């Protein structure tokens, strides 16, 4: 599955630095707006702790992690929805990602320019969210204009459904609210996604802190205000010191351990960021386990076994017979597939079985 998370935010908030830390790539990082014009794209491994545990037990020849792409998108400014700054390019790039990682500056540093000349994380979030709302409003009004004549001159239920939904969406956007906050059923959500509206995309907020705040983020007044503000949105807010994470990403394992110890940190927060952004998309993981390879595979929740088999190879879907299922906990407790079978903990399921997150699957296929 080629899924992408877009790193967004105002210019100079740490997007490119975070991208560098996540991907260990050196991208242009500059102390002026719009250093990023064309988006940088890179794929990272999802270090799910469960696959590390399976690797320790099985000791395979290799371990293959599920992957996920991050896109470093140009900084947005007020007026982007009408083309200000790199507005049109920014909005086009946002349309092409599956979820958003919104980076917000929560530190003072006179050497680093702020596009609004003041540190105000709530205003920064409102600026970007409002531009995305304006962009969606323009899109939905075009859709309403296209559907209006059809809806008034047809009995087609689908056309009428789309027209009524578009009007419902327009009213909500005119109230200055993101579509994430609108109560929708699954059919409405699918339709809105087909219109490529931006504010329906799930968001993870990252508070970019200074080093002295990382051990106690709540002591940082910018973070505390931001955290209180986002409670009503029921959004995930992850505190990160991006400068620190960028330094850590360049170290070898031994140096990394010493560096983290110096800052009283157990581990880098980047894996947590990757996992959070991954789960925003309602994704799950199943595993295949063998002496040659332990591997994690990404799938959307509530996907039938036959569809999951096709993620491994299209032939698996065509020749699917059944799937052997072992729960992660049963495998870890038993210590091997052989003992799991002896304990009667392995079961056979058919093509319509909905694979669950963390299950170990062995797909049986015909000739």
Short mmCIF file of C-alpha atoms in Angstrom, two decimals:
data_model
loop_
_atom_site.label_atom_id
_atom_site.label_comp_id
_atom_site.label_asym_id
_atom_site.label_seq_id
_atom_site.Cartn_x
_atom_site.Cartn_y
_atom_site.Cartn_z
CA UNK A 1 0.00 0.00 0.00
CA UNK A 2 1.52 3.28 -1.13
CA UNK A 3 0.34 5.53 1.71
CA UNK A 4 1.70 9.01 2.37
CA UNK A 5 1.68 11.44 5.29
CA UNK A 6 2.21 15.10 4.42
CA UNK A 7 4.31 17.32 6.70
CA UNK A 8 2.59 20.71 6.76
CA UNK A 9 2.93 23.96 8.68
CA UNK A 10 3.91 27.59 8.27
CA UNK A 11 7.36 28.32 6.79
CA UNK A 12 10.32 27.77 9.16
CA UNK A 13 8.55 25.64 11.79
CA UNK A 14 10.80 22.59 11.36
CA UNK A 15 9.15 20.56 8.57
CA UNK A 16 12.31 19.93 6.56
CA UNK A 17 14.34 19.27 9.72
CA UNK A 18 11.77 16.68 10.81
CA UNK A 19 11.81 15.15 7.33
CA UNK A 20 15.62 14.90 7.53
CA UNK A 21 15.40 13.23 10.95
CA UNK A 22 12.73 10.76 9.81
CA UNK A 23 14.47 9.75 6.63
CA UNK A 24 18.15 10.40 7.47
CA UNK A 25 18.24 12.40 4.23
CA UNK A 26 19.89 15.79 3.91
CA UNK A 27 17.34 18.17 2.42
CA UNK A 28 17.61 21.94 2.08
CA UNK A 29 16.95 23.60 5.44
CA UNK A 30 17.09 27.38 5.36
CA UNK A 31 16.18 30.30 7.59
CA UNK A 32 13.80 31.88 5.08
CA UNK A 33 10.28 31.09 3.83
CA UNK A 34 9.70 28.63 0.96
CA UNK A 35 13.07 26.85 1.08
CA UNK A 36 11.00 23.79 0.10
CA UNK A 37 9.29 24.26 -3.27
CA UNK A 38 9.02 20.81 -4.83
CA UNK A 39 8.04 18.30 -2.12
CA UNK A 40 10.67 15.87 -0.88
CA UNK A 41 9.33 12.31 -0.61
CA UNK A 42 10.90 9.41 1.27
CA UNK A 43 9.87 6.00 2.55
CA UNK A 44 10.49 4.95 6.16
CA UNK A 45 10.19 1.62 7.95
CA UNK A 46 7.48 1.16 10.58
CA UNK A 47 9.29 -0.31 13.58
CA UNK A 48 6.28 -1.97 15.17
CA UNK A 49 7.59 -3.45 18.47
CA UNK A 50 5.69 -6.68 17.71
CA UNK A 51 7.77 -7.52 14.65
CA UNK A 52 10.93 -6.94 16.69
CA UNK A 53 9.60 -9.42 19.25
CA UNK A 54 8.79 -11.99 16.55
CA UNK A 55 12.28 -11.57 15.10
CA UNK A 56 13.86 -12.33 18.49
CA UNK A 57 11.82 -15.55 18.78
CA UNK A 58 12.11 -16.86 15.20
CA UNK A 59 15.63 -15.57 14.36
CA UNK A 60 14.92 -15.38 10.60
CA UNK A 61 17.49 -14.73 7.88
CA UNK A 62 15.91 -11.30 7.41
CA UNK A 63 13.19 -9.05 8.80
CA UNK A 64 11.12 -6.90 6.45
CA UNK A 65 9.22 -3.97 7.94
CA UNK A 66 6.05 -2.43 6.52
CA UNK A 67 6.79 0.99 5.03
CA UNK A 68 5.17 4.39 4.91
CA UNK A 69 6.01 7.55 2.94
CA UNK A 70 6.47 11.08 4.24
CA UNK A 71 6.15 14.15 2.04
CA UNK A 72 7.80 17.45 3.03
CA UNK A 73 5.34 20.03 1.65
CA UNK A 74 6.12 23.72 1.08
CA UNK A 75 5.20 26.08 3.93
CA UNK A 76 1.78 27.68 3.75
CA UNK A 77 0.91 31.31 4.53
CA UNK A 78 -2.28 33.32 4.92
CA UNK A 79 -3.91 33.67 1.51
CA UNK A 80 -2.68 30.31 0.19
CA UNK A 81 -6.23 29.36 -0.84
CA UNK A 82 -6.14 32.26 -3.34
CA UNK A 83 -2.60 31.47 -4.53
CA UNK A 84 -0.48 33.57 -2.12
CA UNK A 85 3.09 32.36 -1.53
CA UNK A 86 3.23 28.84 -2.96
CA UNK A 87 -0.47 28.38 -2.21
CA UNK A 88 -1.60 26.57 -5.35
CA UNK A 89 1.37 24.19 -5.25
CA UNK A 90 0.88 23.60 -1.53
CA UNK A 91 -2.81 22.74 -1.90
CA UNK A 92 -2.15 20.40 -4.83
CA UNK A 93 0.45 18.54 -2.76
CA UNK A 94 -1.90 18.29 0.24
CA UNK A 95 -4.55 16.69 -1.99
CA UNK A 96 -2.10 13.90 -2.84
CA UNK A 97 -1.43 12.68 0.73
CA UNK A 98 -3.55 10.43 2.93
CA UNK A 99 -3.08 12.19 6.28
CA UNK A 100 -1.44 15.35 7.62
CA UNK A 101 1.31 15.83 10.19
CA UNK A 102 0.93 19.47 11.21
CA UNK A 103 4.12 20.90 12.76
CA UNK A 104 3.71 23.90 15.07
CA UNK A 105 6.54 25.99 16.50
CA UNK A 106 6.57 26.15 20.31
CA UNK A 107 9.94 27.74 21.06
CA UNK A 108 11.64 31.13 21.04
CA UNK A 109 14.79 31.68 18.97
CA UNK A 110 15.60 35.15 17.61
CA UNK A 111 17.92 33.56 15.02
CA UNK A 112 15.03 31.69 13.37
CA UNK A 113 12.55 33.84 11.48
CA UNK A 114 8.83 33.42 12.15
CA UNK A 115 6.69 34.36 9.17
CA UNK A 116 4.28 36.32 11.44
CA UNK A 117 7.08 37.77 13.63
CA UNK A 118 5.60 36.23 16.80
CA UNK A 119 5.32 32.78 18.38
CA UNK A 120 1.61 31.95 18.62
CA UNK A 121 0.95 28.25 17.95
CA UNK A 122 -2.84 28.53 18.18
CA UNK A 123 -2.93 31.34 15.61
CA UNK A 124 -0.55 29.33 13.40
CA UNK A 125 -2.90 26.32 13.47
CA UNK A 126 -5.93 28.52 12.81
CA UNK A 127 -4.16 30.14 9.84
CA UNK A 128 -3.51 26.84 8.11
CA UNK A 129 -6.86 25.28 9.00
CA UNK A 130 -8.69 28.33 7.69
CA UNK A 131 -6.81 28.23 4.38
CA UNK A 132 -7.71 24.54 3.98
CA UNK A 133 -11.35 25.37 4.79
CA UNK A 134 -11.36 28.17 2.18
CA UNK A 135 -9.86 25.81 -0.40
CA UNK A 136 -12.54 23.19 0.35
CA UNK A 137 -15.25 25.85 0.15
CA UNK A 138 -14.10 26.83 -3.34
CA UNK A 139 -14.09 23.18 -4.42
CA UNK A 140 -17.52 22.37 -2.97
CA UNK A 141 -19.13 25.47 -4.49
CA UNK A 142 -17.88 24.36 -7.91
CA UNK A 143 -19.36 20.91 -7.26
CA UNK A 144 -22.70 22.44 -6.19
CA UNK A 145 -22.83 24.54 -9.38
CA UNK A 146 -22.18 21.40 -11.45
CA UNK A 147 -24.82 19.32 -9.63
CA UNK A 148 -27.58 21.96 -9.25
CA UNK A 149 -29.16 21.63 -12.71
CA UNK A 150 -28.86 17.85 -12.71
CA UNK A 151 -30.42 17.51 -9.24
CA UNK A 152 -33.42 19.66 -10.17
CA UNK A 153 -34.11 17.75 -13.39
CA UNK A 154 -33.63 14.11 -12.42
CA UNK A 155 -34.91 11.38 -10.17
CA UNK A 156 -31.43 9.85 -9.97
CA UNK A 157 -30.95 9.07 -6.26
CA UNK A 158 -27.15 9.29 -6.46
CA UNK A 159 -27.20 12.78 -8.01
CA UNK A 160 -29.68 14.01 -5.39
CA UNK A 161 -27.62 12.42 -2.59
CA UNK A 162 -24.44 14.15 -3.82
CA UNK A 163 -26.22 17.51 -4.19
CA UNK A 164 -27.71 17.42 -0.67
CA UNK A 165 -24.39 16.29 0.81
CA UNK A 166 -22.53 19.07 -1.02
CA UNK A 167 -24.93 21.67 0.44
CA UNK A 168 -24.49 20.16 3.93
CA UNK A 169 -20.71 20.38 3.51
CA UNK A 170 -20.90 23.99 2.27
CA UNK A 171 -22.90 25.13 5.33
CA UNK A 172 -20.39 23.46 7.67
CA UNK A 173 -17.38 25.02 5.92
CA UNK A 174 -19.01 28.47 5.90
CA UNK A 175 -19.16 28.18 9.70
CA UNK A 176 -15.36 27.96 9.67
CA UNK A 177 -15.24 24.28 10.63
CA UNK A 178 -13.16 21.43 9.22
CA UNK A 179 -14.97 18.42 7.78
CA UNK A 180 -13.27 16.25 10.41
CA UNK A 181 -15.74 17.85 12.86
CA UNK A 182 -18.84 17.08 10.77
CA UNK A 183 -20.90 14.02 11.72
CA UNK A 184 -20.95 11.79 8.64
CA UNK A 185 -21.85 8.20 7.85
CA UNK A 186 -19.49 5.89 5.94
CA UNK A 187 -21.21 6.53 2.57
CA UNK A 188 -20.91 10.30 3.00
CA UNK A 189 -17.24 10.01 3.98
CA UNK A 190 -16.47 7.98 0.84
CA UNK A 191 -18.21 10.55 -1.34
CA UNK A 192 -16.38 13.47 0.29
CA UNK A 193 -13.04 11.70 -0.18
CA UNK A 194 -13.85 11.25 -3.88
CA UNK A 195 -14.19 15.05 -4.11
CA UNK A 196 -10.61 15.34 -2.79
CA UNK A 197 -11.55 17.73 0.00
CA UNK A 198 -8.70 18.60 2.34
CA UNK A 199 -10.24 19.07 5.77
CA UNK A 200 -11.56 15.49 5.88
CA UNK A 201 -7.97 14.21 6.10
CA UNK A 202 -6.93 13.03 9.58
CA UNK A 203 -4.34 15.21 11.36
CA UNK A 204 -1.58 14.57 13.88
CA UNK A 205 -0.17 17.72 15.52
CA UNK A 206 3.53 17.93 16.39
CA UNK A 207 4.67 20.61 18.86
CA UNK A 208 8.26 21.53 18.01
CA UNK A 209 9.88 22.30 21.38
CA UNK A 210 13.28 23.52 22.50
CA UNK A 211 15.66 21.05 24.20
CA UNK A 212 15.01 22.34 27.72
CA UNK A 213 11.26 21.60 27.38
CA UNK A 214 11.46 18.02 26.14
CA UNK A 215 11.59 16.37 29.60
CA UNK A 216 8.55 18.33 30.83
CA UNK A 217 6.57 19.70 27.85
CA UNK A 218 3.74 21.00 30.07
CA UNK A 219 6.18 23.53 31.55
CA UNK A 220 6.45 25.13 28.11
CA UNK A 221 3.72 27.84 27.98
CA UNK A 222 3.29 27.54 24.20
CA UNK A 223 2.81 23.77 24.43
CA UNK A 224 0.40 24.06 27.35
CA UNK A 225 -1.83 26.56 25.50
CA UNK A 226 -1.74 24.41 22.37
CA UNK A 227 -2.59 21.26 24.31
CA UNK A 228 -5.57 22.98 25.97
CA UNK A 229 -6.79 24.33 22.63
CA UNK A 230 -6.65 20.94 20.87
CA UNK A 231 -8.65 19.13 23.58
CA UNK A 232 -11.90 20.18 21.87
CA UNK A 233 -10.65 18.74 18.57
CA UNK A 234 -9.83 15.41 20.25
CA UNK A 235 -6.60 15.52 18.27
CA UNK A 236 -3.32 13.76 18.99
CA UNK A 237 -0.57 16.20 20.00
CA UNK A 238 2.98 14.87 20.08
CA UNK A 239 5.74 16.92 21.77
CA UNK A 240 9.06 16.71 19.89
CA UNK A 241 12.34 18.56 19.90
CA UNK A 242 13.00 18.30 16.17
CA UNK A 243 16.54 19.73 16.45
CA UNK A 244 17.38 17.02 18.98
CA UNK A 245 15.77 14.27 16.88
CA UNK A 246 17.74 15.44 13.85
CA UNK A 247 21.00 15.15 15.80
CA UNK A 248 20.05 11.68 17.09
CA UNK A 249 19.20 10.45 13.59
CA UNK A 250 22.78 11.03 12.42
CA UNK A 251 24.36 8.89 15.17
CA UNK A 252 25.24 5.21 15.21
CA UNK A 253 23.48 2.97 17.75
CA UNK A 254 26.14 3.30 20.47
CA UNK A 255 26.36 7.08 20.17
CA UNK A 256 22.56 7.30 20.07
CA UNK A 257 22.27 5.38 23.35
CA UNK A 258 24.73 7.75 25.08
CA UNK A 259 23.03 10.82 23.63
CA UNK A 260 19.57 9.73 24.81
CA UNK A 261 20.97 8.92 28.25
CA UNK A 262 22.41 12.44 28.49
CA UNK A 263 18.94 13.92 27.89
CA UNK A 264 17.24 11.35 30.19
CA UNK A 265 15.26 9.91 27.28
CA UNK A 266 14.47 6.21 26.85
CA UNK A 267 14.30 6.35 23.05
CA UNK A 268 13.82 8.61 20.05
CA UNK A 269 10.25 9.83 19.56
CA UNK A 270 10.38 9.35 15.79
CA UNK A 271 9.09 5.76 15.88
CA UNK A 272 6.15 7.01 17.94
CA UNK A 273 5.47 9.71 15.35
CA UNK A 274 5.56 7.14 12.53
CA UNK A 275 3.21 4.77 14.38
CA UNK A 276 0.76 7.56 15.30
CA UNK A 277 0.56 8.86 11.72
CA UNK A 278 0.17 5.27 10.46
CA UNK A 279 -2.75 4.51 12.79
CA UNK A 280 -4.48 7.78 11.87
CA UNK A 281 -5.46 6.07 8.62
CA UNK A 282 -7.29 3.25 10.39
CA UNK A 283 -4.62 0.83 9.23
CA UNK A 284 -3.55 -2.43 10.79
CA UNK A 285 -0.73 -4.96 10.43
CA UNK A 286 -0.60 -8.71 9.91
CA UNK A 287 2.59 -10.78 10.00
CA UNK A 288 4.03 -13.65 8.01
CA UNK A 289 6.58 -15.70 9.93
CA UNK A 290 9.21 -18.19 8.77
CA UNK A 291 12.89 -19.06 9.09
CA UNK A 292 13.72 -17.21 5.88
CA UNK A 293 11.73 -14.08 6.66
CA UNK A 294 9.57 -12.36 9.27
CA UNK A 295 7.54 -9.63 7.62
CA UNK A 296 4.85 -7.09 8.47
CA UNK A 297 2.11 -6.19 5.99
CA UNK A 298 -0.18 -3.17 6.04
CA UNK A 299 -3.93 -3.44 5.43
CA UNK A 300 -7.06 -1.43 6.09
CA UNK A 301 -9.08 -2.61 9.08
CA UNK A 302 -12.07 -4.87 8.30
CA UNK A 303 -10.43 -6.30 5.16
CA UNK A 304 -11.37 -9.92 4.28
CA UNK A 305 -8.67 -12.60 4.25
CA UNK A 306 -8.80 -13.05 0.47
CA UNK A 307 -8.05 -9.33 -0.06
CA UNK A 308 -5.21 -9.43 2.48
CA UNK A 309 -3.68 -12.39 0.63
CA UNK A 310 -3.58 -10.24 -2.52
CA UNK A 311 -1.40 -7.69 -0.70
CA UNK A 312 1.36 -10.32 -0.65
CA UNK A 313 0.87 -11.35 -4.30
CA UNK A 314 -2.01 -11.13 -6.77
CA UNK A 315 -1.72 -14.90 -7.40
CA UNK A 316 -2.52 -15.54 -3.72
CA UNK A 317 -5.89 -13.86 -4.18
CA UNK A 318 -6.67 -15.82 -7.36
CA UNK A 319 -5.67 -19.19 -5.83
CA UNK A 320 -6.81 -18.58 -2.25
CA UNK A 321 -8.05 -21.69 -0.37
CA UNK A 322 -7.97 -20.68 3.30
CA UNK A 323 -5.75 -18.98 5.87
CA UNK A 324 -4.09 -20.34 9.00
CA UNK A 325 -4.41 -17.81 11.83
CA UNK A 326 -2.33 -17.51 15.01
CA UNK A 327 -2.80 -14.64 17.45
CA UNK A 328 0.32 -12.63 18.27
CA UNK A 329 -0.02 -13.33 22.01
CA UNK A 330 -0.41 -17.09 21.46
CA UNK A 331 2.70 -17.18 19.28
CA UNK A 332 4.81 -15.22 21.76
CA UNK A 333 3.60 -17.36 24.67
CA UNK A 334 4.29 -20.63 22.81
CA UNK A 335 7.62 -19.54 21.35
CA UNK A 336 7.13 -21.35 18.03
CA UNK A 337 4.53 -22.27 15.43
CA UNK A 338 5.01 -25.97 16.27
CA UNK A 339 4.04 -25.46 19.94
CA UNK A 340 1.09 -23.25 18.93
CA UNK A 341 -0.27 -26.10 16.79
CA UNK A 342 0.34 -28.63 19.57
CA UNK A 343 -1.63 -26.38 21.94
CA UNK A 344 -4.50 -26.25 19.45
CA UNK A 345 -4.21 -22.46 19.17
CA UNK A 346 -3.99 -22.29 15.37
CA UNK A 347 -7.26 -22.08 13.45
CA UNK A 348 -8.35 -22.16 9.80
CA UNK A 349 -10.47 -19.37 8.34
CA UNK A 350 -12.12 -18.81 4.96
CA UNK A 351 -11.98 -16.00 2.40
CA UNK A 352 -14.52 -13.74 4.17
CA UNK A 353 -12.78 -13.80 7.55
CA UNK A 354 -11.78 -10.27 8.64
CA UNK A 355 -8.08 -10.29 9.51
CA UNK A 356 -7.35 -8.60 12.86
CA UNK A 357 -4.44 -6.36 13.74
CA UNK A 358 -1.38 -8.33 14.87
CA UNK A 359 -2.47 -11.74 13.61
CA UNK A 360 0.09 -14.12 12.11
CA UNK A 361 -1.19 -15.45 8.80
CA UNK A 362 -0.19 -18.38 6.60
CA UNK A 363 -2.21 -18.29 3.38
CA UNK A 364 -2.91 -21.63 1.74
CA UNK A 365 -3.21 -21.40 -2.04
CA UNK A 366 -4.00 -23.86 -4.81
CA UNK A 367 -2.13 -24.64 -8.02
#
